[in-house]
Structure formats: C-alpha cells, structure tokens
mmCIF file of C-alpha atoms in Angstrom:
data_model
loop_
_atom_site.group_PDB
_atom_site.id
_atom_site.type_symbol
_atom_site.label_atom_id
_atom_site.label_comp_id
_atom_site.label_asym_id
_atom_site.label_seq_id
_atom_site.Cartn_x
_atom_site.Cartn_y
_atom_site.Cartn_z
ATOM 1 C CA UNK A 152 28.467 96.133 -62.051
ATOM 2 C CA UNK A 153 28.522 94.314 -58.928
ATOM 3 C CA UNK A 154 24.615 93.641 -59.212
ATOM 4 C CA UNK A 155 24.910 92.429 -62.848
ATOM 5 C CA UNK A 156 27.951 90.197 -61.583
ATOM 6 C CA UNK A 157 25.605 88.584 -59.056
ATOM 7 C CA UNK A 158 22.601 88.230 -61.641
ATOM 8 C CA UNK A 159 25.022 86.501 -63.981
ATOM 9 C CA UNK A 160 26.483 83.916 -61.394
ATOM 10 C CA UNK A 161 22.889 82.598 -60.423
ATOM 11 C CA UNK A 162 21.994 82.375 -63.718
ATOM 12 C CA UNK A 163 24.853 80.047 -64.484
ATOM 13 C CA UNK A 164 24.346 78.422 -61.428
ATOM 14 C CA UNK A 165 20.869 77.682 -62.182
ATOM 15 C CA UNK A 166 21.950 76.687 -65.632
ATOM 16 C CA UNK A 167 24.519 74.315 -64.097
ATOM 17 C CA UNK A 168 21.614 72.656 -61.422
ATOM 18 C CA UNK A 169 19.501 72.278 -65.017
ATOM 19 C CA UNK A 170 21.911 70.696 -66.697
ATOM 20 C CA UNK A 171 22.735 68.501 -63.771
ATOM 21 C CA UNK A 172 19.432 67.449 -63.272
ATOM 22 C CA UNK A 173 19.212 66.745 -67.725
ATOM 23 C CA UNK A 174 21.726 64.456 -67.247
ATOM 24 C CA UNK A 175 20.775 62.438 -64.010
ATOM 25 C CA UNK A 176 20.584 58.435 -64.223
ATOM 26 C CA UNK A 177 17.164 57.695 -64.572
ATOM 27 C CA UNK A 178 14.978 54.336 -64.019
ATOM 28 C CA UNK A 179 12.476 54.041 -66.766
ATOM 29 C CA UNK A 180 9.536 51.903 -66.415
ATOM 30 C CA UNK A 181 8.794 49.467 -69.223
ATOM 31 C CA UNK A 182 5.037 48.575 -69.004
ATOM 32 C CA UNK A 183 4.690 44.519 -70.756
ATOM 33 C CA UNK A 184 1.845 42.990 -71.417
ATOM 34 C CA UNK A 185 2.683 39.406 -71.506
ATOM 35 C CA UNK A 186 4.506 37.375 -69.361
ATOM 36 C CA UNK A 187 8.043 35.507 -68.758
ATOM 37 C CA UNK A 188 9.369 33.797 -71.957
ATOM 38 C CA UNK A 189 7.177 35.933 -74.053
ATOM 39 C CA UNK A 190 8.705 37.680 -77.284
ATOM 40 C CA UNK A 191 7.820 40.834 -75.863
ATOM 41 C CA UNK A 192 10.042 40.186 -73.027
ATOM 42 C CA UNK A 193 12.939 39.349 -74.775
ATOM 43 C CA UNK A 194 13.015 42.584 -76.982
ATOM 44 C CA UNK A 195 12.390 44.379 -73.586
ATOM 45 C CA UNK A 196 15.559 42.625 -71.813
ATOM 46 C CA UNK A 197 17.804 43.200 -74.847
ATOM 47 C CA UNK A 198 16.283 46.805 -75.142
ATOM 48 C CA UNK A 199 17.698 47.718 -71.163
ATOM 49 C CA UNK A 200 20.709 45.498 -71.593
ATOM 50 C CA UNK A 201 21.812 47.819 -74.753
ATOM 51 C CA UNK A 202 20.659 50.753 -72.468
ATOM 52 C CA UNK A 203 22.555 50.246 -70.197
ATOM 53 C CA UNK A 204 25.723 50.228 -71.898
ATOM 54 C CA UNK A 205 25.165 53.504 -73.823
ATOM 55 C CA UNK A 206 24.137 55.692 -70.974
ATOM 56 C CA UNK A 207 24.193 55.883 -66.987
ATOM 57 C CA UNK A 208 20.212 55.040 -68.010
ATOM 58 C CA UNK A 209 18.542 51.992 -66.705
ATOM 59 C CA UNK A 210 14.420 50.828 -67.215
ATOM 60 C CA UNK A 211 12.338 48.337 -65.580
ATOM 61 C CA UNK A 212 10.375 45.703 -67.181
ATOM 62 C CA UNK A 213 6.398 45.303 -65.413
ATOM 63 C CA UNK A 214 5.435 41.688 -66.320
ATOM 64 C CA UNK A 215 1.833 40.590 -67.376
ATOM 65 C CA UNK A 216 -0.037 44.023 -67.332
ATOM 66 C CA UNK A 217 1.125 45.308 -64.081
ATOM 67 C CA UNK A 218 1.241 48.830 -65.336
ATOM 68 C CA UNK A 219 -2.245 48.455 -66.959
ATOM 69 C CA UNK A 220 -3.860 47.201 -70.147
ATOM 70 C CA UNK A 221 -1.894 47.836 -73.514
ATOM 71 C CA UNK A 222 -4.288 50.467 -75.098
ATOM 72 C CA UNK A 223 -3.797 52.195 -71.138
ATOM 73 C CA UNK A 224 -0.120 52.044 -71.203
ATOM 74 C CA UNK A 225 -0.513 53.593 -75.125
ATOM 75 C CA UNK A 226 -2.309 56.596 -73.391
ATOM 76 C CA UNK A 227 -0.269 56.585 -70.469
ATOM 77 C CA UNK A 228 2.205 56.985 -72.032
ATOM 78 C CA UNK A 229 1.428 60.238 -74.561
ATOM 79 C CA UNK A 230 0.226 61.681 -70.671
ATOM 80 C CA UNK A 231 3.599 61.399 -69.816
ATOM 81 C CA UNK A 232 2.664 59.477 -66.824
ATOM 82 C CA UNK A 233 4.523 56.196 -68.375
ATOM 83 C CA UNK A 234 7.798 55.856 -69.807
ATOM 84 C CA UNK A 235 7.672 53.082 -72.227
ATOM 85 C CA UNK A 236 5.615 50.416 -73.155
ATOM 86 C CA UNK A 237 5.614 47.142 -75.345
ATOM 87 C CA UNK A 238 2.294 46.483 -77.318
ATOM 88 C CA UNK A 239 0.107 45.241 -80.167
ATOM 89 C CA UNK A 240 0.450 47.533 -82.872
ATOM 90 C CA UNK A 241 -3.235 46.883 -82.998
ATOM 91 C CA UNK A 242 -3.411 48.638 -79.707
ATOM 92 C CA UNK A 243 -2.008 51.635 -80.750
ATOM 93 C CA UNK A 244 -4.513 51.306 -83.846
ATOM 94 C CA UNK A 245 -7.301 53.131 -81.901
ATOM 95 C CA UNK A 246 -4.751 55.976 -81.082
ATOM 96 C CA UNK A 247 -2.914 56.298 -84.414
ATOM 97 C CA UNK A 248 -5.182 54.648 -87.335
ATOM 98 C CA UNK A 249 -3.117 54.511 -90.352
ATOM 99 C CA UNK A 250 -1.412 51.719 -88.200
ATOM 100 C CA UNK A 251 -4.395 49.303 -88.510
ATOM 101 C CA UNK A 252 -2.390 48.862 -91.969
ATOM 102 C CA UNK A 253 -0.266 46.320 -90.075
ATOM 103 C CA UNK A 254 -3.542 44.697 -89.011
ATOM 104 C CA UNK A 255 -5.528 44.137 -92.413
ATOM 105 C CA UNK A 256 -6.052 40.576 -92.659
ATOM 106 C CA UNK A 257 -3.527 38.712 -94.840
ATOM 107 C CA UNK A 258 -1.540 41.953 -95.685
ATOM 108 C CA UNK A 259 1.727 40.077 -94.259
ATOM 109 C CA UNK A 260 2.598 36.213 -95.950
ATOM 110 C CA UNK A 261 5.591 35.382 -94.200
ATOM 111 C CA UNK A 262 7.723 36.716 -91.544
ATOM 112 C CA UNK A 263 10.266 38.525 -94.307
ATOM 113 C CA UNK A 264 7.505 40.557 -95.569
ATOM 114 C CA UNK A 265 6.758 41.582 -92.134
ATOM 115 C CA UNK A 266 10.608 42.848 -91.528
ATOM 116 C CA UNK A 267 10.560 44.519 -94.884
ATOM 117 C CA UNK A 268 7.624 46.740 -94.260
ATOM 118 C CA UNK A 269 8.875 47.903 -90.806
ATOM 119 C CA UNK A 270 12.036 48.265 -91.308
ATOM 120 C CA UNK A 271 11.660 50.299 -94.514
ATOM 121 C CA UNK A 272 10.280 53.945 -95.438
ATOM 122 C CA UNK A 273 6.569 52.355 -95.058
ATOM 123 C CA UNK A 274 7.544 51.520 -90.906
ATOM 124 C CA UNK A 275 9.550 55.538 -90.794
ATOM 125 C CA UNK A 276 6.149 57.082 -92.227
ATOM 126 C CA UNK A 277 4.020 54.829 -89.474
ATOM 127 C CA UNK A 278 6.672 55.900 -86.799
ATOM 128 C CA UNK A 279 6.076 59.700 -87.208
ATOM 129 C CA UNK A 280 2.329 59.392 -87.793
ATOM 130 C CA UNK A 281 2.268 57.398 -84.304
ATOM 131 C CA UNK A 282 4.163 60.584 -82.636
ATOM 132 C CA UNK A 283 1.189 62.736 -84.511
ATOM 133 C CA UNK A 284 -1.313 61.023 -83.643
ATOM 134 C CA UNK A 285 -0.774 59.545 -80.402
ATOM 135 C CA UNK A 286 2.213 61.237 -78.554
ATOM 136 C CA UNK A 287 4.172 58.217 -78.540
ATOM 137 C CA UNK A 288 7.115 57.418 -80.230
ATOM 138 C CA UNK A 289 8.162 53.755 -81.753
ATOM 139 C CA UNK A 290 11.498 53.055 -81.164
ATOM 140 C CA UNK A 291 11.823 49.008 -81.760
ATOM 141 C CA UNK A 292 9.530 46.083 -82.758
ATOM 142 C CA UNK A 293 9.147 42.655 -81.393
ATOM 143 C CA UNK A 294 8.634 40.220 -84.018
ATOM 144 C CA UNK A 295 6.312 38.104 -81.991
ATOM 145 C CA UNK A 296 4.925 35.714 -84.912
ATOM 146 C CA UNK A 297 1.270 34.956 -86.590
ATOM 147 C CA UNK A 298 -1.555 34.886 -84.675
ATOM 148 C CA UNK A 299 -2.947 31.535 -84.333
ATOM 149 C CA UNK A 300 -6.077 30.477 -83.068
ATOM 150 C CA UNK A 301 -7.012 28.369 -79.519
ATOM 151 C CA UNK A 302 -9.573 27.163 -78.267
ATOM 152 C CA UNK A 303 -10.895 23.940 -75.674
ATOM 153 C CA UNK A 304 -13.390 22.903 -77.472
ATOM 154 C CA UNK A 305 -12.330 21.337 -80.941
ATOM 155 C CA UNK A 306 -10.155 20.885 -83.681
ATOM 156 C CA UNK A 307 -10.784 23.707 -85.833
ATOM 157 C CA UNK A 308 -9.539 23.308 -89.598
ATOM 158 C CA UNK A 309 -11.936 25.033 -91.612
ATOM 159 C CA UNK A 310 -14.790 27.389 -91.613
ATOM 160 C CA UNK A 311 -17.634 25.715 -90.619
ATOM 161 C CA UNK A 312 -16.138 24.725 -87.558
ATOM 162 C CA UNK A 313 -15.942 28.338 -85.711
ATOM 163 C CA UNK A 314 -19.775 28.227 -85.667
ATOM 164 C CA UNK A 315 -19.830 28.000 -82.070
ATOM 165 C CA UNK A 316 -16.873 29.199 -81.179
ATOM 166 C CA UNK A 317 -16.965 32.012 -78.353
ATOM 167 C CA UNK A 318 -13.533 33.546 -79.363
ATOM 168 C CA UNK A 319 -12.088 36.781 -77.181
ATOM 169 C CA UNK A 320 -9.989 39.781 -79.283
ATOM 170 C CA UNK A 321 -8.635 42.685 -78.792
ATOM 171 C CA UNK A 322 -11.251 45.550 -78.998
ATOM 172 C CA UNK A 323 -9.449 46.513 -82.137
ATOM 173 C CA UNK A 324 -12.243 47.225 -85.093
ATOM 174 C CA UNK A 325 -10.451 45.436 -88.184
ATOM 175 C CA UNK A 326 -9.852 42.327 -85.728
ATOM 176 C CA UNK A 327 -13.648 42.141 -84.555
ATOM 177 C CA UNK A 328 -14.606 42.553 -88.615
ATOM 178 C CA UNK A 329 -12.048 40.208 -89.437
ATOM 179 C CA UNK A 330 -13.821 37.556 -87.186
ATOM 180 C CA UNK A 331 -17.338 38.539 -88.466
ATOM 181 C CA UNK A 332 -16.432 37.811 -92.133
ATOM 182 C CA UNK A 333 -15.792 34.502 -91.352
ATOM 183 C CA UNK A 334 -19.197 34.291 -89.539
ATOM 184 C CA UNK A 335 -18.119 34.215 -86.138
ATOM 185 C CA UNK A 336 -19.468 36.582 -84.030
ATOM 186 C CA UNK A 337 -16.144 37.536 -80.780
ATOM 187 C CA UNK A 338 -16.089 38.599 -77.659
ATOM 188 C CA UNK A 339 -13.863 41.972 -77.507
ATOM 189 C CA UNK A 340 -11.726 41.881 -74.725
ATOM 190 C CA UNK A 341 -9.047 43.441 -72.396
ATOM 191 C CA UNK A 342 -5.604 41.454 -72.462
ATOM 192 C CA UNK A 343 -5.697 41.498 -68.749
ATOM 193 C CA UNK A 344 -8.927 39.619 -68.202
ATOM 194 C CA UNK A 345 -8.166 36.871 -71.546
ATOM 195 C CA UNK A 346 -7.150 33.828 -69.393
ATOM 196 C CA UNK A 347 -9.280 34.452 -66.358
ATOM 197 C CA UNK A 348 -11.837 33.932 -69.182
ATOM 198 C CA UNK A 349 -10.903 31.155 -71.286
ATOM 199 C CA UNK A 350 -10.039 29.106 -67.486
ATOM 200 C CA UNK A 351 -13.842 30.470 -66.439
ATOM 201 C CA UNK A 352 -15.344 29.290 -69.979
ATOM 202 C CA UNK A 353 -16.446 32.463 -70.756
ATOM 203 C CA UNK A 354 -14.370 32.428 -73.926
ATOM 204 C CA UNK A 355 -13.774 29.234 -75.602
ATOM 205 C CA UNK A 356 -10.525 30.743 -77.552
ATOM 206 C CA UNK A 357 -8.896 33.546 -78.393
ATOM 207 C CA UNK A 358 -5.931 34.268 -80.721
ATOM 208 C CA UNK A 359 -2.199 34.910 -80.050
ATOM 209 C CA UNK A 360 1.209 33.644 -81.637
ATOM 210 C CA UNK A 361 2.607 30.390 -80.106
ATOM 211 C CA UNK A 362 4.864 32.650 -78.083
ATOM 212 C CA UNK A 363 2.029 33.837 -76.301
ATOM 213 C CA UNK A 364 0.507 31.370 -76.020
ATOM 214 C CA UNK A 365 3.455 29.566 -74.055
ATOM 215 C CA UNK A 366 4.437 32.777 -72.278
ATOM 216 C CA UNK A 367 0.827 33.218 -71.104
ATOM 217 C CA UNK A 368 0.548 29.094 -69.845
ATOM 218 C CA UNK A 369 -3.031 29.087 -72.214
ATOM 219 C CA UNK A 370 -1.739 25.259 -72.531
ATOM 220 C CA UNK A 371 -3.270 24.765 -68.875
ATOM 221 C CA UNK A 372 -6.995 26.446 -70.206
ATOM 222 C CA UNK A 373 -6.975 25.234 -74.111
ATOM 223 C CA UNK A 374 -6.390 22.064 -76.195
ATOM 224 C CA UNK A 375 -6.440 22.976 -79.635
ATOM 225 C CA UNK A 376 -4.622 25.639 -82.211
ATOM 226 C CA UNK A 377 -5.273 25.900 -85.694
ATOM 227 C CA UNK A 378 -2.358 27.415 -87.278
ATOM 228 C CA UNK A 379 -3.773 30.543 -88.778
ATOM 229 C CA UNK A 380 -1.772 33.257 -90.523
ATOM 230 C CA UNK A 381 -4.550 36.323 -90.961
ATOM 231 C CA UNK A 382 -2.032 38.530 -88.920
ATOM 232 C CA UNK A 383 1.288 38.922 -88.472
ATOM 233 C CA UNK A 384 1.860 40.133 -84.999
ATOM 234 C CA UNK A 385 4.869 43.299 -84.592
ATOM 235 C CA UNK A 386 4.406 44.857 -81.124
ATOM 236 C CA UNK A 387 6.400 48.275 -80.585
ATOM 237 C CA UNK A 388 7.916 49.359 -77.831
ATOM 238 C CA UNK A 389 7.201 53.179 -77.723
ATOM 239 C CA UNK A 390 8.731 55.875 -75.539
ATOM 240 C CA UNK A 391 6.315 58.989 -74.048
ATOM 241 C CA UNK A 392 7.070 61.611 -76.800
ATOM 242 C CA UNK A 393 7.630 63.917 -74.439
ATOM 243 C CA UNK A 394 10.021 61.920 -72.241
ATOM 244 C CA UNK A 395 11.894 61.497 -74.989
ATOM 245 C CA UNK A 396 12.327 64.985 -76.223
ATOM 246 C CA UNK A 397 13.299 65.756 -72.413
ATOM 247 C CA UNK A 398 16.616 64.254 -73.155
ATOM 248 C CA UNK A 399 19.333 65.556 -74.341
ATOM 249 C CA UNK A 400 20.930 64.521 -78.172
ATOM 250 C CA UNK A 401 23.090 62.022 -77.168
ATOM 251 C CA UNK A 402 20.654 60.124 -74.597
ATOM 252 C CA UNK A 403 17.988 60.029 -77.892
ATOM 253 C CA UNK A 404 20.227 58.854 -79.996
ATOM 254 C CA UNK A 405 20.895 55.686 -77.625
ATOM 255 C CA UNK A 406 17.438 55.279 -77.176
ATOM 256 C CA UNK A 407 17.105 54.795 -80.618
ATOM 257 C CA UNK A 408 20.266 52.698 -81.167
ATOM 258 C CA UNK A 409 19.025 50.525 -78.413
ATOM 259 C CA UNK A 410 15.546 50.060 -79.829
ATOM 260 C CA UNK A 411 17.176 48.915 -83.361
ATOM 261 C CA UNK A 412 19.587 46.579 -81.705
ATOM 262 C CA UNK A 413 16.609 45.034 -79.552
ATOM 263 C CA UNK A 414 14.499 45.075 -82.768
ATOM 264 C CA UNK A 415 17.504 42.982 -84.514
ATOM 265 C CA UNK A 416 17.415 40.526 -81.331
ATOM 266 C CA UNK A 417 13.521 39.928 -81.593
ATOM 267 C CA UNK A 418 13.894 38.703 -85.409
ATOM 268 C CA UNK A 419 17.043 36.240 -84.488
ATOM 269 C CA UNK A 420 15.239 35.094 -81.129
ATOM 270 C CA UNK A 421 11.825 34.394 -82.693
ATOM 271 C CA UNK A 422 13.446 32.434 -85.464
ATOM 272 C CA UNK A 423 15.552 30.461 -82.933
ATOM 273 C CA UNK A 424 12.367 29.827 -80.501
ATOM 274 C CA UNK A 425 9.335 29.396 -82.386
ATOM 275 C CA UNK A 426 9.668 25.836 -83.043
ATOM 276 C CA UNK A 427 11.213 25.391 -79.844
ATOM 277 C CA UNK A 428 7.933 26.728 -78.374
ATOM 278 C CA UNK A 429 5.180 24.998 -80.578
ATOM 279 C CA UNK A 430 7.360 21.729 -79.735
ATOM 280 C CA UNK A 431 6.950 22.674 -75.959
ATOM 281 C CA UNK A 432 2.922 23.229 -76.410
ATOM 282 C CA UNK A 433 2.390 20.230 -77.908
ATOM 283 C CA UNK A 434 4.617 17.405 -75.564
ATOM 284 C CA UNK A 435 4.573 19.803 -72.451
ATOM 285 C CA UNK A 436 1.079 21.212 -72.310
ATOM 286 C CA UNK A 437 -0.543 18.489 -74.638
ATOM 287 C CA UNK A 438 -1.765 20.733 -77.363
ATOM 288 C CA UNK A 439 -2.951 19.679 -80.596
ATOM 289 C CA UNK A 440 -2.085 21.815 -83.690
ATOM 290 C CA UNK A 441 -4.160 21.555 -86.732
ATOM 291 C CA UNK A 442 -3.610 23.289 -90.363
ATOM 292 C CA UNK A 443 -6.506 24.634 -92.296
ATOM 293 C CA UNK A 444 -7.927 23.099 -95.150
ATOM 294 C CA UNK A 445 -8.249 25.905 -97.254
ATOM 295 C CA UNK A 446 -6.770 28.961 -95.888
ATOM 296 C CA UNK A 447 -7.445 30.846 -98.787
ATOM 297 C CA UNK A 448 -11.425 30.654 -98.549
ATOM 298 C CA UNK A 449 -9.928 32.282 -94.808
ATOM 299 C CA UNK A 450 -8.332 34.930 -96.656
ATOM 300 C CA UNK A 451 -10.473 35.550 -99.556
ATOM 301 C CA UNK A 452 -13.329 36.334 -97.272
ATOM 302 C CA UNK A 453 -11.700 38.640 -94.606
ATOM 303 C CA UNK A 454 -10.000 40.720 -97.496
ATOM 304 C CA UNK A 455 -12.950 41.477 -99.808
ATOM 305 C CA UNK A 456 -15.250 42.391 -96.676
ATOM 306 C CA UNK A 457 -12.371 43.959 -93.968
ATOM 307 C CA UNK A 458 -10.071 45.535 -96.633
ATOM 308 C CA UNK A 459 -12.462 47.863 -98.405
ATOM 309 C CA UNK A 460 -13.969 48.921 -95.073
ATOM 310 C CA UNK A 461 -10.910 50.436 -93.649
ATOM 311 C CA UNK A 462 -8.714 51.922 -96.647
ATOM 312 C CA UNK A 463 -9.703 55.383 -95.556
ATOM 313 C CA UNK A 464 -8.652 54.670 -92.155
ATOM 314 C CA UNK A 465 -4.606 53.305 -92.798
ATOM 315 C CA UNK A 466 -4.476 56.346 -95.479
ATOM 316 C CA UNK A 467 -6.419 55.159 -98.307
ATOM 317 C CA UNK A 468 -6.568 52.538 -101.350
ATOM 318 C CA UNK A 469 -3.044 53.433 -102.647
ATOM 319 C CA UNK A 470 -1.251 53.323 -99.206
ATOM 320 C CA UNK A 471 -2.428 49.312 -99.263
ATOM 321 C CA UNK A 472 -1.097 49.239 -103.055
ATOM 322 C CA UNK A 473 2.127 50.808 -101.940
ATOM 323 C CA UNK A 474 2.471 48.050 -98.899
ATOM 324 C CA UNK A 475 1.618 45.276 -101.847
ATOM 325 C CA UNK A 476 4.023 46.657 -104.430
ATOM 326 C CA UNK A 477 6.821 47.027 -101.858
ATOM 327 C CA UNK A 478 6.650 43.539 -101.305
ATOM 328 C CA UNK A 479 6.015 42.085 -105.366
ATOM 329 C CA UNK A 480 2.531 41.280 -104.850
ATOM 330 C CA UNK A 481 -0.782 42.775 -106.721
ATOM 331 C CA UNK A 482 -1.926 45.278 -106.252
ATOM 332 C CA UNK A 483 -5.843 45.643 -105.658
#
C-alpha cells in the first residue's frame, strides 16, 4: 500500500511539474519581413499588444528578414523551429496551393472584396487547408494594399512600356506567369536581396503596395510607380501548428482572439495610412505616380492566360466561381 502510495505521489508530482511547465510565460518570436512603418508591422505590434493582455504570453517582432526569407520562416515554422511569422500569402502558396487563389490576377477589385473573402467561410476553408498542407496555422491578416509597380527607369502607363523593364518577384509561379502575359519576362527573387538589387541595377523594379514601398525606403533606389491593382496583397501571420496545439485551451483561444483583433487593426490602419504614405513617397522621396491607360487590356490578358493555368492548383474551376459569386461578379 505504502509502494502504491509512493507511485501515486510522483505521478502527481510529475503531473504538477507538467502542468507547471504548460503554463509558463513564454517569449514567442515573430519573424517580419518588412521593415519599420510597414503594414506588416503594425498587425504584428497590435497582435503582441492584445497578447499581452490575455495571457502572461509575450512575442518578439524580427524586423526586415532577420529570422530568414518569408517562404523560410513558412517552413520554419511547420519544423517547429519558429514560432510565428508574418508573410505574403503568396509565400505560403508554394507550401499550401489552393492559396495561390488569393494570388490570381485581378481576382480582388477593391479592398472590401478582399475583407469579404478572408473573413468569410472561403478564408476558414484556406485556414485549415494551410494547417494540412503546410503545418502552419493562420491566425490574422494584414491588409497591406495592391501591389503597385516601381521602377527607375520610366513612367510606365501602359503595356508597351514594360518592354525593357527588368522587374524582380517573388518566386511565386502565378506571379512570374502573371508578368509573362503581359510580355515581360522577371527576375524571381528572394525578399531579402530586392533592394540590394534595385540600388545595384540589377532589377530596374519590382512590385509591392505603397506601404512597402515606404517601409522598405525603395524611394531612395526608384522614381516611378504605376498604380497597378493585379493583386491585392493579405499577408498572414501564422503560428507553428504544433506550437500552437502545445498550449493549453485557454492560451489558443487568445491566440486566436488576438489574431482577429490585430486583423481588425490592419483594415482601420491601412485605410487611415495609405494616402498618408503615397503623399509621403511622392513630396518626401520624390516619386512620381502614374495610372494606366487601360488597365483592363492589363487584366484581360493576365486572366485568360494565368487563370486557366492554375484552376487545378487553388481547387479547381468552381472554387474561382465560388470566390466570384461570393462577391456578385461573373462567373467564368
């Protein structure tokens, strides 16, 4: 009896050390991509600040790829060697295709439509293919704006003015096809090394919202942005799957309670900076910021070749009509 009495105070001992340990404060690392002033660091501050109020939990934001490039962090991250991460959705692409869906050219006409799709049963079913497919879990979105297009050589405003144009993406597939349906042929490219190239001449442009651009000073390397909307930029901030299903209920739950609140943030603060910003480019840096002529030649062209391509990929033909009919618009 003795023996069983000993047996049964270690194990609730050991229990009790466990459970201890569970429910430790911990210092999460947040791996960011871009830079000071950037959307994705304001969704990461608001993220920590809401944290920090609904646990003994705290992270750590890593500034202009410290931690690595995006599509790193994203496997990083499902290792389990990361905690959490802000990025591209289009870097996550390679890891969990059916999000490329978010990266079809012209899928997204305004910022609304962009809120609507994430935010509704089309963003859940994205969420728990991305835990799936990649080991990561999304548990906000920045709202970091269309990506527009720079470059130091010209004024570009329609077509015919890429030719020439040595412009650097992200080494995501429906991006570089994007690019070639409009006959330009880009340079696919690690975030990390983007303005080391465009300040080398390497790249003449590249394309990024006018938060990044300010964020990332490309003012001091390029002159011109045409003010492209083929993409719609969201970048999640995921969590290591299996980080977060160390933690016990109530810690998940404020995870994910923090990620919504940060997600609400990104909306308001993009709406209250953007013009702020492009104001900033253009009297600060001395940027010049064309429209396009005829967008929809733009648009016309990357959907008939890109689209088609890469239906099988996001989940098939009707997971694009669903997207369109969610949002009012034809389907294809």
């Amino acid at each position: 009896m003795k023996h069983k009495n000993k047996i049964t105070t270690v194990l609730s001992l050991t229990a009790g050390l466990l459970f201890s340990a569970s429910t430790l404060a911990a210092n999460w690392n947040i791996a960011v991509g871009d830079g000071g002033g950037s959307a994705q660091e304001a969704l990461g501050l608001k993220f920590i600040e809401s944290l920090e109020a609904k646990t003994d939990h705290t992270a750590k934001l890593f500034l202009n790829g410290q931690l690595g490039s995006e599509q790193d962090t994203v496997n990083d991250a499902a290792l389990g060697t990361l905690d959490f991460s802000i990025v591209a959705s289009n870097n996550i692409g390679p890891f969990s295709p059916t999000l490329g869906i978010l990266s079809l050219p012209y899928i997204f006409e305004n910022l609304d439509q962009a809120v609507s799709v994430v935010s509704g049963p089309i963003g859940a079913e994205l969420v728990d293919n991305t835990i799936r497919d990649a080991g990561v879990r999304i548990v906000g979105w920045t709202y970091s704006g269309f990506r527009v297009l720079s470059n130091s050589k010209r004024p570009i405003q329609k077509l015919a003015d890429l030719d020439g144009i040595v412009v650097r993406v992200p080494k995501n597939e429906i991006m570089i096809d994007t690019y070639k349906s409009w006959g330009n042929n880009p340079t696919p490219m690690a975030w990390s090394e983007t303005f080391t190239a465009l300040q080398q001449g390497v790249v003449d442009g590249q394309d990024t919202p006018y938060t990044t651009i300010y964020a990332m000073k490309f003012g001091e390397v390029q002159k011109y942005i045409s003010d492209l909307h083929y993409l719609f930029l969201l970048e999640p901030l995921i969590v290591s799957e299996s980080l977060y299903q160390d933690q016990d209920e109530a810690t998940q739950k404020a995870i994910l309670e923090a990620g919504t609140e940060a997600t609400a943030y990104s909306l308001q603060w993009l709406k209250d900076q953007e013009a702020v910003i492009k104001d900033e480019l253009v009297n600060k840096y001395g940027m010049q910021i064309d429209t396009l002529q005829d967008e929809a030649e733009w648009a016309k062209k990357a959907q008939d070749a890109v689209w088609p391509k890469f239906y099988e990929s996001v989940g098939g033909k009707e997971k694009v009509n669903a997207l369109l009919r969610s949002l009012g618009r034809a389907e294809i």
